[in-house]
Coordinates of C-alpha atoms in Angstrom, one line a residue:
M1017 CA 56.7 71.0 120.6
G1018 CA 53.6 69.8 119.1
D1019 CA 52.3 69.3 115.7
F1020 CA 55.4 72.2 114.9
Y1021 CA 58.2 70.0 112.0
I1022 CA 62.0 70.0 114.2
N1023 CA 64.3 70.4 111.9
E1024 CA 66.3 67.3 113.2
N1025 CA 69.7 68.1 111.3
V1026 CA 70.1 71.1 112.9
K1027 CA 73.6 72.8 112.3
T1028 CA 76.2 73.9 114.8
F1029 CA 78.6 76.7 115.1
E1030 CA 81.4 76.8 117.2
V1031 CA 84.3 79.5 117.2
D1032 CA 87.4 78.2 115.7
E1033 CA 90.3 80.8 116.4
K1034 CA 92.8 78.8 114.2
A1035 CA 90.2 78.1 111.7
A1036 CA 89.7 81.8 111.0
K1037 CA 93.3 83.0 111.3
K1038 CA 93.6 80.8 107.6
L1039 CA 90.6 82.0 106.4
R1040 CA 91.4 85.4 106.9
K1041 CA 95.0 85.2 105.0
K1042 CA 92.9 83.5 102.0
Y1043 CA 90.1 86.0 102.4
A1044 CA 92.4 89.1 102.5
K1045 CA 94.3 87.8 99.4
L1046 CA 90.7 87.1 97.8
V1047 CA 90.1 90.9 98.6
K1048 CA 92.8 92.1 96.6
K1049 CA 92.7 89.9 93.9
N1050 CA 89.0 91.2 93.0
G1051 CA 89.5 94.9 93.8
G1052 CA 88.6 95.6 96.8
E1053 CA 90.7 97.1 99.8
A1054 CA 91.2 96.2 103.8
G1055 CA 88.7 98.2 105.9
S1056 CA 89.1 99.2 109.2
K1057 CA 90.3 97.0 111.8
T1058 CA 87.6 96.6 114.4
V1059 CA 87.7 93.9 117.6
I1060 CA 86.8 91.5 115.7
D1061 CA 90.5 91.6 113.8
F1062 CA 91.5 91.7 117.8
F1063 CA 89.7 89.0 118.8
Y1064 CA 92.0 86.8 116.1
D1065 CA 95.3 88.6 115.9
E1066 CA 96.0 89.0 119.3
K1067 CA 97.1 86.1 121.5
V1068 CA 95.7 86.6 125.8
E1069 CA 99.4 87.4 127.4
K1070 CA 99.9 85.8 130.8
N1071 CA 100.4 88.7 133.6
T1072 CA 99.0 91.4 132.2
V1073 CA 96.7 93.4 133.6
L1074 CA 93.9 96.1 132.0
I1075 CA 92.5 98.4 134.3
Q1076 CA 89.5 101.2 133.4
G1077 CA 88.9 103.5 136.0
L1078 CA 85.7 105.9 136.2
G1079 CA 85.8 108.7 134.7
V1080 CA 89.2 106.8 133.2
S1081 CA 91.2 107.8 135.7
V1082 CA 93.0 106.4 138.7
R1083 CA 91.8 107.8 141.9
G1084 CA 89.8 106.3 144.4
S1085 CA 89.9 102.5 144.1
V1086 CA 91.8 102.1 141.6
Q1087 CA 94.7 104.7 143.3
Y1088 CA 94.9 101.9 146.2
M1089 CA 95.1 98.5 143.5
L1090 CA 97.7 100.1 141.4
N1091 CA 99.7 100.4 145.1
E1092 CA 99.3 96.6 145.2
L1093 CA 100.0 95.7 142.1
N1094 CA 103.2 98.0 141.7
Y1095 CA 104.9 97.3 145.1
D1096 CA 104.0 93.7 145.9
K1097 CA 106.9 91.6 144.8
R1098 CA 104.6 89.4 143.1
F1099 CA 103.3 91.4 140.8
S1100 CA 106.8 92.0 140.3
K1101 CA 106.3 90.5 136.0
Y1102 CA 103.2 91.5 135.3
K1103 CA 102.2 94.7 133.1
I1104 CA 99.6 96.7 134.5
Y1105 CA 97.8 98.7 131.2
V1106 CA 95.3 101.5 132.2
R1107 CA 93.2 103.6 130.5
T1108 CA 93.7 107.2 129.3
K1109 CA 91.6 109.0 126.9
D1110 CA 93.5 112.0 125.2
H1111 CA 91.7 114.8 128.3
S1112 CA 93.6 112.2 131.2
D1113 CA 96.6 110.8 129.9
A1114 CA 98.7 113.7 130.9
T1115 CA 97.2 113.9 134.2
V1116 CA 96.9 110.0 134.9
K1117 CA 100.8 109.5 133.6
E1118 CA 101.9 112.8 136.1
Y1119 CA 100.3 110.4 138.9
I1120 CA 101.9 107.3 137.7
K1121 CA 105.6 108.8 138.2
K1122 CA 104.3 110.7 141.4
N1123 CA 103.4 107.2 142.8
N1124 CA 106.1 105.5 141.4
W1125 CA 104.3 102.8 139.7
T1126 CA 107.1 101.9 137.6
R1127 CA 105.0 98.6 136.2
T1128 CA 101.9 100.9 134.6
T1129 CA 101.7 102.5 131.6
T1130 CA 98.5 104.1 130.1
V1131 CA 96.5 103.5 127.0
P1132 CA 95.0 106.1 125.8
K1133 CA 95.3 104.7 122.3
G1134 CA 94.8 100.6 120.2
Y1135 CA 92.7 100.3 123.7
Y1136 CA 90.8 97.4 121.7
K1137 CA 93.8 95.6 121.3
K1138 CA 94.3 95.1 124.9
L1139 CA 91.2 94.2 125.5
E1140 CA 91.8 91.0 123.6
S1141 CA 95.1 90.3 124.8
C1142 CA 95.5 91.1 128.4
K1143 CA 94.2 88.3 130.7
Y1144 CA 92.5 90.0 133.3
I1145 CA 90.2 92.9 132.2
F1146 CA 89.6 95.0 135.7
T1147 CA 86.2 97.7 135.6
E1148 CA 85.1 100.2 137.7
S1149 CA 82.2 101.3 135.1
Y1150 CA 81.9 99.3 132.7
V1151 CA 84.1 98.3 129.3
P1152 CA 83.2 99.4 125.8
Y1153 CA 80.0 97.3 124.6
Q1154 CA 82.5 95.8 121.1
W1155 CA 84.6 93.9 123.3
I1156 CA 84.5 90.1 122.9
K1157 CA 85.4 88.3 125.7
K1158 CA 88.1 85.8 125.0
K1159 CA 87.2 82.4 127.1
D1160 CA 90.7 82.2 128.8
Q1161 CA 90.4 85.7 130.0
I1162 CA 89.4 86.7 133.7
F1163 CA 86.9 89.3 134.2
I1164 CA 86.5 91.1 137.1
D1165 CA 83.7 94.1 137.9
I1166 CA 83.9 96.3 141.6
W1167 CA 81.0 98.7 140.2
H1168 CA 81.2 101.7 142.2
G1169 CA 79.6 102.2 145.0
T1170 CA 76.4 101.3 146.9
P1171 CA 73.4 101.8 145.1
L1172 CA 71.1 104.2 146.5
K1173 CA 70.1 105.8 143.3
K1174 CA 67.9 103.6 141.7
L1175 CA 69.5 101.8 138.7
G1176 CA 68.8 99.4 135.5
V1177 CA 65.8 98.4 134.3
I1178 CA 63.9 99.7 137.7
K1179 CA 65.4 103.2 137.3
N1180 CA 62.5 105.7 137.1
G1181 CA 60.5 106.0 133.2
R1182 CA 60.1 103.8 130.1
K1183 CA 64.5 103.1 130.2
A1184 CA 65.0 99.3 130.8
H1185 CA 65.9 99.0 126.9
L1186 CA 68.9 101.4 127.9
Q1187 CA 70.7 99.1 129.8
S1188 CA 72.8 97.2 127.3
K1189 CA 76.4 98.2 128.5
Q1190 CA 75.7 97.0 131.9
Q1191 CA 73.9 93.7 131.1
K1192 CA 76.5 92.8 128.8
N1193 CA 79.4 93.2 131.1
F1194 CA 77.8 91.3 133.7
L1195 CA 77.1 88.8 131.2
C1196 CA 80.9 88.2 130.6
T1197 CA 81.8 89.0 134.7
D1198 CA 83.9 86.1 136.5
Y1199 CA 84.2 88.2 139.8
F1200 CA 81.7 90.6 140.9
L1201 CA 82.7 92.8 143.8
Y1202 CA 79.7 93.1 146.4
P1203 CA 81.0 95.6 149.6
N1204 CA 77.6 94.5 151.5
D1205 CA 74.3 92.5 151.3
F1206 CA 72.0 95.9 150.7
T1207 CA 74.1 96.6 147.5
K1208 CA 74.0 92.6 146.9
D1209 CA 70.0 92.5 146.5
I1210 CA 69.7 95.9 144.7
M1211 CA 72.3 94.9 141.9
Y1212 CA 70.6 91.5 141.7
K1213 CA 66.9 93.7 140.9
S1214 CA 68.5 95.9 138.7
Y1215 CA 69.1 94.7 135.7
D1216 CA 67.1 91.0 135.1
I1217 CA 70.1 89.4 134.3
S1218 CA 70.9 87.7 137.7
T1219 CA 70.0 84.4 136.8
L1220 CA 72.4 83.7 133.7
M1221 CA 75.4 85.2 135.4
D1222 CA 78.0 82.7 136.3
A1223 CA 80.1 85.4 138.2
K1224 CA 81.3 84.6 141.3
A1225 CA 80.0 87.4 143.6
L1226 CA 82.8 88.3 145.6
M1227 CA 82.4 89.7 149.7
L1228 CA 84.1 92.6 149.7
G1229 CA 84.4 96.5 150.9
Y1230 CA 85.8 98.9 147.9
P1231 CA 89.1 99.2 148.0
R1232 CA 89.4 102.7 148.7
T1233 CA 87.4 102.3 152.2
A1234 CA 90.6 100.3 152.8
G1235 CA 92.4 103.3 151.6
I1236 CA 90.5 104.9 154.4
L1237 CA 91.3 102.4 156.9
Q1238 CA 94.7 102.7 155.9
V1239 CA 95.6 105.9 156.5
T1240 CA 98.2 106.1 159.9
E1241 CA 97.7 108.4 162.9
E1242 CA 100.8 110.4 161.3
R1243 CA 99.4 110.7 157.7
T1244 CA 96.5 112.3 158.8
S1245 CA 98.1 114.7 161.1
E1246 CA 100.6 116.0 158.5
I1247 CA 97.4 116.2 156.2
R1248 CA 94.9 117.9 159.3
K1249 CA 98.0 120.3 159.6
Q1250 CA 97.9 121.5 156.4
L1251 CA 94.4 121.6 155.7
A1252 CA 93.9 123.3 159.3
P1253 CA 97.4 125.0 160.1
N1254 CA 95.5 126.6 163.3
G1255 CA 94.0 123.7 164.4
E1256 CA 90.6 124.9 163.1
K1257 CA 88.2 122.3 163.0
V1258 CA 87.6 120.2 159.2
Y1259 CA 84.4 119.3 157.4
A1260 CA 84.0 117.9 153.8
Y1261 CA 81.3 118.6 151.3
M1262 CA 80.4 116.3 148.9
P1263 CA 77.4 116.4 147.0
T1264 CA 75.7 114.4 143.9
F1265 CA 74.7 115.7 140.8
R1266 CA 70.7 117.1 140.7
G1267 CA 70.4 115.5 137.1
Y1268 CA 66.4 118.3 137.5
L1269 CA 68.3 120.7 137.3
N1270 CA 71.0 122.3 134.6
D1271 CA 74.2 123.6 135.6
E1272 CA 73.6 126.9 135.6
E1273 CA 70.8 126.5 138.7
T1274 CA 72.7 123.9 140.4
I1275 CA 75.7 126.5 140.6
K1276 CA 73.4 128.9 141.7
R1277 CA 72.0 126.9 144.5
E1278 CA 75.8 125.6 145.8
K1279 CA 76.9 129.5 145.5
E1280 CA 74.1 130.5 148.1
F1281 CA 74.8 127.6 150.1
L1282 CA 78.4 127.8 150.9
E1283 CA 78.2 131.8 151.2
Y1284 CA 75.8 130.9 153.9
L1285 CA 78.0 128.8 155.8
D1286 CA 81.0 131.2 155.1
E1287 CA 79.2 134.0 156.5
R1288 CA 78.4 132.1 159.5
F1289 CA 81.9 129.9 160.0
E1290 CA 83.8 130.9 163.2
D1291 CA 87.6 131.1 162.3
D1292 CA 88.1 127.8 163.7
Q1293 CA 85.6 126.4 160.8
T1294 CA 87.1 125.6 157.6
L1295 CA 85.7 123.3 154.7
Y1296 CA 86.7 121.4 152.1
V1297 CA 84.8 121.1 149.1
N1298 CA 84.4 118.5 145.9
L1299 CA 82.1 119.4 143.5
H1300 CA 80.7 117.6 140.3
H1301 CA 83.4 118.8 137.6
H1302 CA 80.3 120.5 135.3
I1303 CA 80.0 122.4 138.1
S1304 CA 83.3 123.0 139.8
A1305 CA 84.0 125.0 137.0
G1306 CA 81.8 127.6 137.6
L1307 CA 82.0 128.0 141.1
D1308 CA 85.3 129.7 142.1
C1309 CA 86.3 128.8 145.7
S1310 CA 88.4 131.8 146.1
Q1311 CA 85.9 134.2 146.9
F1312 CA 85.4 132.4 150.6
K1313 CA 87.1 132.9 154.0
H1314 CA 86.5 129.4 155.3
I1315 CA 85.5 127.2 152.1
H1316 CA 88.1 126.1 150.1
T1317 CA 88.3 122.9 146.9
F1318 CA 90.0 119.5 147.7
P1319 CA 93.7 120.3 147.4
P1320 CA 94.6 118.3 144.0
L1321 CA 98.0 116.7 145.3
I1322 CA 96.1 115.2 148.3
D1323 CA 93.8 111.8 148.0
S1324 CA 90.2 112.6 148.1
Y1325 CA 90.2 109.6 150.4
E1326 CA 93.4 110.2 152.5
L1327 CA 91.7 114.0 153.3
L1328 CA 88.2 112.2 154.4
T1329 CA 90.7 110.9 157.2
A1330 CA 91.4 114.3 158.4
T1331 CA 87.9 115.9 159.1
D1332 CA 85.5 116.2 161.9
A1333 CA 81.9 115.7 159.4
L1334 CA 81.1 114.9 156.3
I1335 CA 78.5 116.7 154.8
S1336 CA 76.6 115.3 151.5
D1337 CA 73.0 114.6 150.2
Y1338 CA 72.4 111.6 147.7
S1339 CA 76.2 110.8 146.8
S1340 CA 77.3 107.3 147.8
V1341 CA 80.1 108.8 149.4
F1342 CA 78.5 109.3 152.7
F1343 CA 78.5 104.9 153.0
D1344 CA 82.4 104.9 152.0
Y1345 CA 82.9 107.7 154.9
L1346 CA 80.9 105.7 157.2
V1347 CA 83.8 103.1 157.7
L1348 CA 85.0 106.4 160.0
G1349 CA 82.1 106.0 162.5
K1350 CA 82.3 110.4 162.3
Q1351 CA 79.0 112.9 161.9
I1352 CA 77.5 112.6 158.5
I1353 CA 75.2 115.3 157.9
L1354 CA 72.3 114.9 154.9
Y1355 CA 71.3 117.9 153.6
I1356 CA 67.6 117.0 152.0
E1357 CA 66.2 119.7 151.8
D1358 CA 64.9 118.3 148.1
Y1359 CA 64.1 114.9 149.2
D1360 CA 61.1 114.3 147.5
T1361 CA 61.6 116.1 144.2
Y1362 CA 64.9 114.1 144.0
A1363 CA 63.7 110.9 144.9
S1364 CA 61.0 111.4 142.6
F1365 CA 62.8 112.1 140.3
Q1366 CA 66.2 109.4 140.5
G1367 CA 64.2 107.0 142.3
L1368 CA 66.2 105.4 145.2
N1369 CA 66.8 102.3 146.6
M1370 CA 65.9 103.3 150.4
D1371 CA 64.3 106.1 151.9
I1372 CA 67.9 107.6 153.6
R1373 CA 65.7 109.4 156.2
D1374 CA 65.2 106.1 158.4
L1375 CA 69.2 106.2 158.6
P1376 CA 70.4 107.3 161.9
F1377 CA 72.6 110.1 160.6
D1378 CA 71.7 114.1 160.4
M1379 CA 69.4 115.0 158.6
A1380 CA 69.3 118.5 158.0
H1381 CA 66.1 120.2 155.9
S1382 CA 67.9 123.7 155.7
K1383 CA 70.8 125.7 155.5
D1384 CA 70.5 126.7 159.2
E1385 CA 69.8 123.1 160.5
V1386 CA 73.0 121.9 158.6
M1387 CA 75.1 125.4 160.6
E1388 CA 73.3 124.0 163.7
M1389 CA 74.6 120.1 163.2
L1390 CA 78.0 121.3 163.0
N1391 CA 78.3 123.2 165.5
R1392 CA 76.6 120.2 168.1
G1393 CA 78.8 117.4 166.2
K1394 CA 77.7 113.8 166.4
D1395 CA 74.8 112.5 168.6
Y1396 CA 73.6 109.6 167.0
D1397 CA 74.5 106.1 167.2
D1398 CA 75.8 104.9 164.0
T1399 CA 76.5 100.9 165.5
K1400 CA 74.0 98.9 163.6
I1401 CA 74.0 100.8 160.1
R1402 CA 77.9 100.6 160.3
S1403 CA 78.2 96.8 161.1
E1404 CA 75.6 96.1 158.3
L1405 CA 77.3 98.3 155.4
C1406 CA 80.5 98.3 156.0
A1407 CA 81.1 94.4 157.4
Y1408 CA 83.3 93.7 154.4
D1409 CA 85.5 97.0 155.3
T1410 CA 89.5 96.1 156.3
A1411 CA 92.6 97.6 155.4
E1412 CA 93.1 94.6 153.5
N1413 CA 90.4 95.3 151.3
P1414 CA 93.2 96.2 147.6
A1415 CA 95.3 93.2 148.7
K1416 CA 92.4 90.1 148.3
L1417 CA 90.9 91.8 145.3
C1418 CA 94.5 91.7 143.8
Q1419 CA 94.7 88.1 144.6
L1420 CA 92.1 87.2 141.4
F1421 CA 94.9 88.7 138.9
R1422 CA 97.0 85.9 140.6
D1423 CA 94.2 82.9 140.6
D1424 CA 94.1 82.9 144.1
E1425 CA 91.1 82.3 145.8
E1426 CA 92.1 81.6 149.0
G1427 CA 90.7 83.5 152.6
L1428 CA 88.6 85.2 150.1
V1429 CA 84.5 85.1 150.6
L1430 CA 83.0 83.9 147.2
E1431 CA 79.2 83.3 146.8
S1432 CA 77.2 81.7 143.9
H1433 CA 74.7 84.3 142.0
P1434 CA 71.1 83.0 142.4
K1435 CA 70.6 80.3 139.8
N1436 CA 67.3 78.2 139.2
D1437 CA 65.8 75.0 137.4
K1438 CA 63.6 77.2 134.9
K1439 CA 64.1 76.9 131.7
K1440 CA 65.7 79.6 129.9
V1441 CA 64.1 82.0 127.2
I1442 CA 65.0 84.6 125.0
F1443 CA 62.4 86.3 122.2
Y1444 CA 64.2 88.4 120.5
S1445 CA 61.9 91.7 119.1
D1446 CA 64.6 93.9 117.8
C1447 CA 62.7 97.1 118.5
C1448 CA 59.4 96.0 119.2
R1449 CA 58.0 97.9 116.9
E1450 CA 54.1 98.2 116.4
G1451 CA 51.7 95.6 115.1
K1452 CA 50.6 92.1 115.3
E1453 CA 54.0 90.3 116.4
T1454 CA 54.3 92.8 119.7
Q1455 CA 50.3 92.4 120.4
L1456 CA 51.3 88.8 120.3
L1457 CA 54.4 89.5 122.5
H1458 CA 52.7 91.7 124.5
E1459 CA 49.9 88.6 125.4
F1460 CA 52.4 85.6 125.6
A1461 CA 54.7 87.9 127.9
N1462 CA 51.8 88.4 130.5
Q1463 CA 50.9 84.9 130.1
V1464 CA 54.6 83.1 130.4
D1465 CA 54.2 80.3 133.0
K1466 CA 56.8 82.0 135.5
D1467 CA 57.5 79.1 138.0
H1468 CA 59.1 77.2 135.0
Y1469 CA 60.5 79.4 132.5
D1470 CA 62.9 82.5 133.2
F1471 CA 61.3 84.4 130.4
W1472 CA 63.2 87.6 127.8
V1473 CA 62.4 90.1 125.9
G1474 CA 65.5 90.8 123.8
C1475 CA 65.7 94.2 122.0
D1476 CA 67.9 96.4 120.5
S1477 CA 68.5 99.5 122.4
E1478 CA 68.8 102.5 119.8
K1479 CA 66.3 101.1 118.0
T1480 CA 63.4 100.6 120.6
K1481 CA 63.8 104.6 121.6
K1482 CA 61.4 105.3 118.5
H1483 CA 59.1 102.9 119.8
V1484 CA 58.7 102.9 123.2
D1485 CA 54.8 103.2 123.2
S1486 CA 55.0 99.6 121.7
A1487 CA 57.6 98.4 124.0
Y1488 CA 55.7 99.6 127.2
P1489 CA 55.0 98.2 129.3
M1490 CA 56.2 94.8 128.3
L1491 CA 59.7 95.8 129.0
H1492 CA 58.5 96.6 132.4
E1493 CA 56.6 93.7 133.1
S1494 CA 58.8 91.4 131.7
Q1495 CA 62.2 90.9 132.1
N1496 CA 64.4 92.3 129.0
I1497 CA 67.7 92.0 127.8
S1498 CA 68.8 95.1 124.7
S1499 CA 71.7 94.5 122.9
E1500 CA 73.7 96.8 120.6
D1501 CA 72.9 95.6 117.0
D1502 CA 75.5 97.7 115.3
I1503 CA 77.9 94.7 114.1
R1504 CA 81.2 95.8 112.4
L1505 CA 83.0 93.7 110.5
S1506 CA 86.7 93.2 110.6
S1507 CA 89.2 94.9 108.1
V1508 CA 89.0 91.0 106.0
G1509 CA 85.4 90.9 107.0
A1510 CA 83.4 94.2 105.2
P1511 CA 85.3 94.3 102.3
V1512 CA 83.9 90.5 102.0
K1513 CA 80.4 91.3 102.8
E1514 CA 81.0 93.9 100.2
L1515 CA 82.0 91.7 97.2
Y1516 CA 79.1 89.7 97.8
L1517 CA 76.7 92.7 97.8
K1518 CA 78.5 93.5 94.6
G1519 CA 77.8 89.9 93.1
K1520 CA 81.5 89.1 92.5
I1521 CA 81.5 86.3 94.9
D1522 CA 78.4 84.2 96.1
F1523 CA 76.6 84.2 99.6
E1524 CA 78.3 80.7 99.6
K1525 CA 82.2 81.5 99.2
A1526 CA 81.2 84.8 101.5
M1527 CA 80.2 82.6 104.9
K1528 CA 82.6 79.8 104.4
Y1529 CA 84.9 82.7 105.8
L1530 CA 82.2 85.4 107.5
I1531 CA 80.0 82.7 109.5
H1532 CA 83.6 83.2 111.8
E1533 CA 82.5 86.7 111.7
Y1534 CA 79.0 86.7 112.8
G1535 CA 79.5 83.6 115.2
L1536 CA 80.7 86.1 117.2
I1537 CA 78.5 88.9 117.4
P1538 CA 76.2 86.3 120.4
V1539 CA 79.7 86.4 122.2
Q1540 CA 79.7 89.9 122.3
Q1541 CA 76.1 91.0 122.7
Y1542 CA 75.0 87.6 125.9
G1543 CA 78.7 86.8 126.5
Y1544 CA 78.8 83.1 127.3
S1545 CA 75.1 82.5 128.3
H1546 CA 72.9 80.2 127.1
F1547 CA 69.6 80.1 127.0
D1548 CA 67.5 77.0 125.9
T1549 CA 65.2 78.6 123.9
F1550 CA 66.5 81.6 121.7
V1551 CA 63.9 83.1 119.3
I1552 CA 64.2 85.2 116.2
Y1553 CA 60.8 86.4 116.7
D1554 CA 61.1 90.2 115.4
T1555 CA 63.4 91.7 112.7
V1556 CA 64.8 92.8 109.6
D1557 CA 68.8 92.6 110.0
P1558 CA 70.0 90.0 107.8
E1559 CA 73.1 89.9 109.4
M1560 CA 71.4 89.7 112.8
I1561 CA 69.2 87.1 111.7
I1562 CA 72.6 85.3 110.7
S1563 CA 74.3 86.0 113.5
M1564 CA 71.3 84.9 116.2
S1565 CA 70.9 81.8 114.2
L1566 CA 74.9 80.7 115.3
M1567 CA 74.1 81.4 119.0
D1568 CA 75.1 78.8 121.9
A1569 CA 71.4 78.0 122.6
G1570 CA 69.4 74.7 123.2
S1571 CA 66.7 74.8 120.5
K1572 CA 66.9 78.3 118.2
V1573 CA 63.5 79.4 116.7
L1574 CA 63.7 81.9 113.3
F1575 CA 60.0 83.5 112.4
I1576 CA 60.0 84.5 109.0
T1577 CA 57.7 88.1 109.4
K1578 CA 55.7 90.0 107.0
D1579 CA 58.2 92.1 106.4
I1580 CA 61.3 89.6 105.5
L1581 CA 58.6 88.6 103.0
K1582 CA 58.5 92.2 101.6
E1583 CA 62.4 92.7 102.2
V1584 CA 62.5 90.0 99.5
E1585 CA 59.7 90.2 97.3
D1586 CA 61.7 93.8 96.9
G1587 CA 64.7 92.3 95.8
N1588 CA 66.3 92.3 99.1
T1589 CA 69.1 89.5 97.9
F1590 CA 71.0 89.7 101.1
M1591 CA 67.9 89.0 103.7
G1592 CA 66.3 86.1 101.4
D1593 CA 70.3 84.3 101.4
A1594 CA 70.4 85.4 105.3
V1595 CA 66.6 83.6 106.0
R1596 CA 68.0 80.1 103.9
F1597 CA 71.5 80.3 105.9
A1598 CA 69.7 80.8 109.8
A1599 CA 66.8 77.9 109.0
D1600 CA 69.8 75.4 108.7
Y1601 CA 70.5 76.3 112.4
C1602 CA 67.0 76.5 113.7
K1603 CA 64.9 73.8 115.4
V1604 CA 61.8 75.4 114.2
I1605 CA 60.8 78.0 111.7
A1606 CA 57.3 79.8 111.9
V1607 CA 55.0 82.4 110.7
T1608 CA 52.7 84.6 112.9
A1609 CA 50.1 84.6 110.2
I1610 CA 48.1 80.5 107.9
E1611 CA 48.8 82.6 104.7
D1612 CA 52.7 83.8 105.4
K1613 CA 53.3 79.8 105.6
E1614 CA 53.3 79.7 101.6
A1615 CA 55.3 82.4 101.1
A1616 CA 58.0 81.7 103.6
E1617 CA 57.8 78.0 102.3
K1618 CA 58.7 79.3 98.9
L1619 CA 61.6 81.1 99.7
L1620 CA 63.5 78.7 101.5
G1621 CA 62.4 76.6 98.9
A1622 CA 61.8 72.8 98.0
D1623 CA 62.8 71.2 100.9
W1624 CA 60.9 73.0 103.7
T1625 CA 57.8 73.0 101.5
G1626 CA 54.8 71.7 104.4
K1627 CA 57.6 72.5 107.2
V1628 CA 57.0 76.1 108.5
S1629 CA 54.9 75.8 111.8
V1630 CA 52.1 78.1 112.2
A1631 CA 52.4 80.2 115.9
S1632 CA 49.8 82.7 115.5
D1633 CA 48.4 82.3 119.3
V1634 CA 49.7 82.8 122.5
E1635 CA 49.1 78.9 122.5
G1636 CA 51.6 78.5 119.8
L1637 CA 53.9 80.6 120.9
S1638 CA 54.3 78.6 124.5
L1639 CA 54.2 75.2 122.3
L1640 CA 57.5 76.6 120.9
I1641 CA 59.3 76.6 124.4
R1642 CA 57.9 73.5 125.7

């Protein structure tokens, strides 16, 4: 590292659940003795207090429901005798719990229980965690837990950091979830490639890529001819042709405008349908509540007691637009009509990962064309695109996926996420606030040797909202990992911190226990990712400085900025204690201005005289990561 002073006696930290549990009891008594009270329980309480129970599965479905892919997984988990000793928990909320319980009873899922309350307790005690969206950011994964993420559809729309607009810093939940995954499902190579590009973290992921079709498409393939015939009789008792209409939500329109648009379209179809034609509609819940389909003669909403994917097997054609449901419907080989009269507007607003106009399906640019195509029927060849996008779709998808809950990988198509030999380096810059540090970081990010370094800018998703002008274009031009720096100490940790802040116990005594809580924050933010160099570059949050200094990294660098020095000068004792604590866990302490060197060394104490380094230009920052 050039002429920089290297701390050869760097302290290290490793999560020690046993030691933490002993200290928790001791410090709970200390809090009570000093007149304090236990705080509210947080995920840290559950991390230390709950044991991981074998044969337990916690599922979070899209919209906290059990429809779609989750339904077919729950069938396997409840009906297969190999899971007879398992306990299956499904995340619900107050608005969905009663409906899900009714659905559980209807399907005779006797091994399944809803979790409307106490979710964090289950997150820290279940062996297998499963999601098709994301689990709460606050979750701290234990090393012996298995996390499976299947996402929720082939990504036609742009996602993550490549989404239009200056929103690359708002991906904290997804990025953290992906960094914690053990298995990530990709239904096709297109999805895999897009997801790799969309979140900037594929080379950090230790997850295995599971090439497998979604359980819900298996739901389509599992439906027997007899069941399809039964559904068709319900939908079309007089033998009518049956169509489904499933449009996506249009973010560029408000709900009122969308309802008006959909009503006009449905009125048009209803007026022109013959008596042997009927349409079943499934609109976004914001829209369906404002549109009464009972006014139509030939148009109805999806029946609530028929599974949506079973219903699709009984249709003759699907009308959609930019909804990924058409990727699922493709497995049937039936007619797909994409009504894209607003293509340019939607693509500009949302951003798309492919030009769907290149797909072989029927493309309608007007209501008349939709009607004409329905009457004509399918007359195109989709064999090639079906072989590409449905390559892993079979009726066994749910059974294969559920093998992972038995730690069984036999017969599964598993791949590694992309790895490289580059050094992994991250500069954490809080909110990328206006000033010299951000300007220098931007210059450095533009010049970093990307042939030898995987480089990221780290930032807080909420704080950066106020500083987008200085954060961009840097956060577009470089890889970034956003986090949520809302540190919530446990029912013991929070009052211990208060005792310190009130002067009732000293910093050293407080940190003897709090190190076990602050040491979990990097896991909460980055999972068990390993960086070769972690630079605590620009933050004035003492708790973040402590937490990041405890991260598992090859080397850590702490910058003492003018803002930190000003906080200490203004009497922020916590800041001073935090910086001195963090220095012992860092390999290099640096400033970006030579005039700050003396003040930084004075802050750290006599042992650091002459040992704080100056990195005031791109060359200096480059030396730090070598």
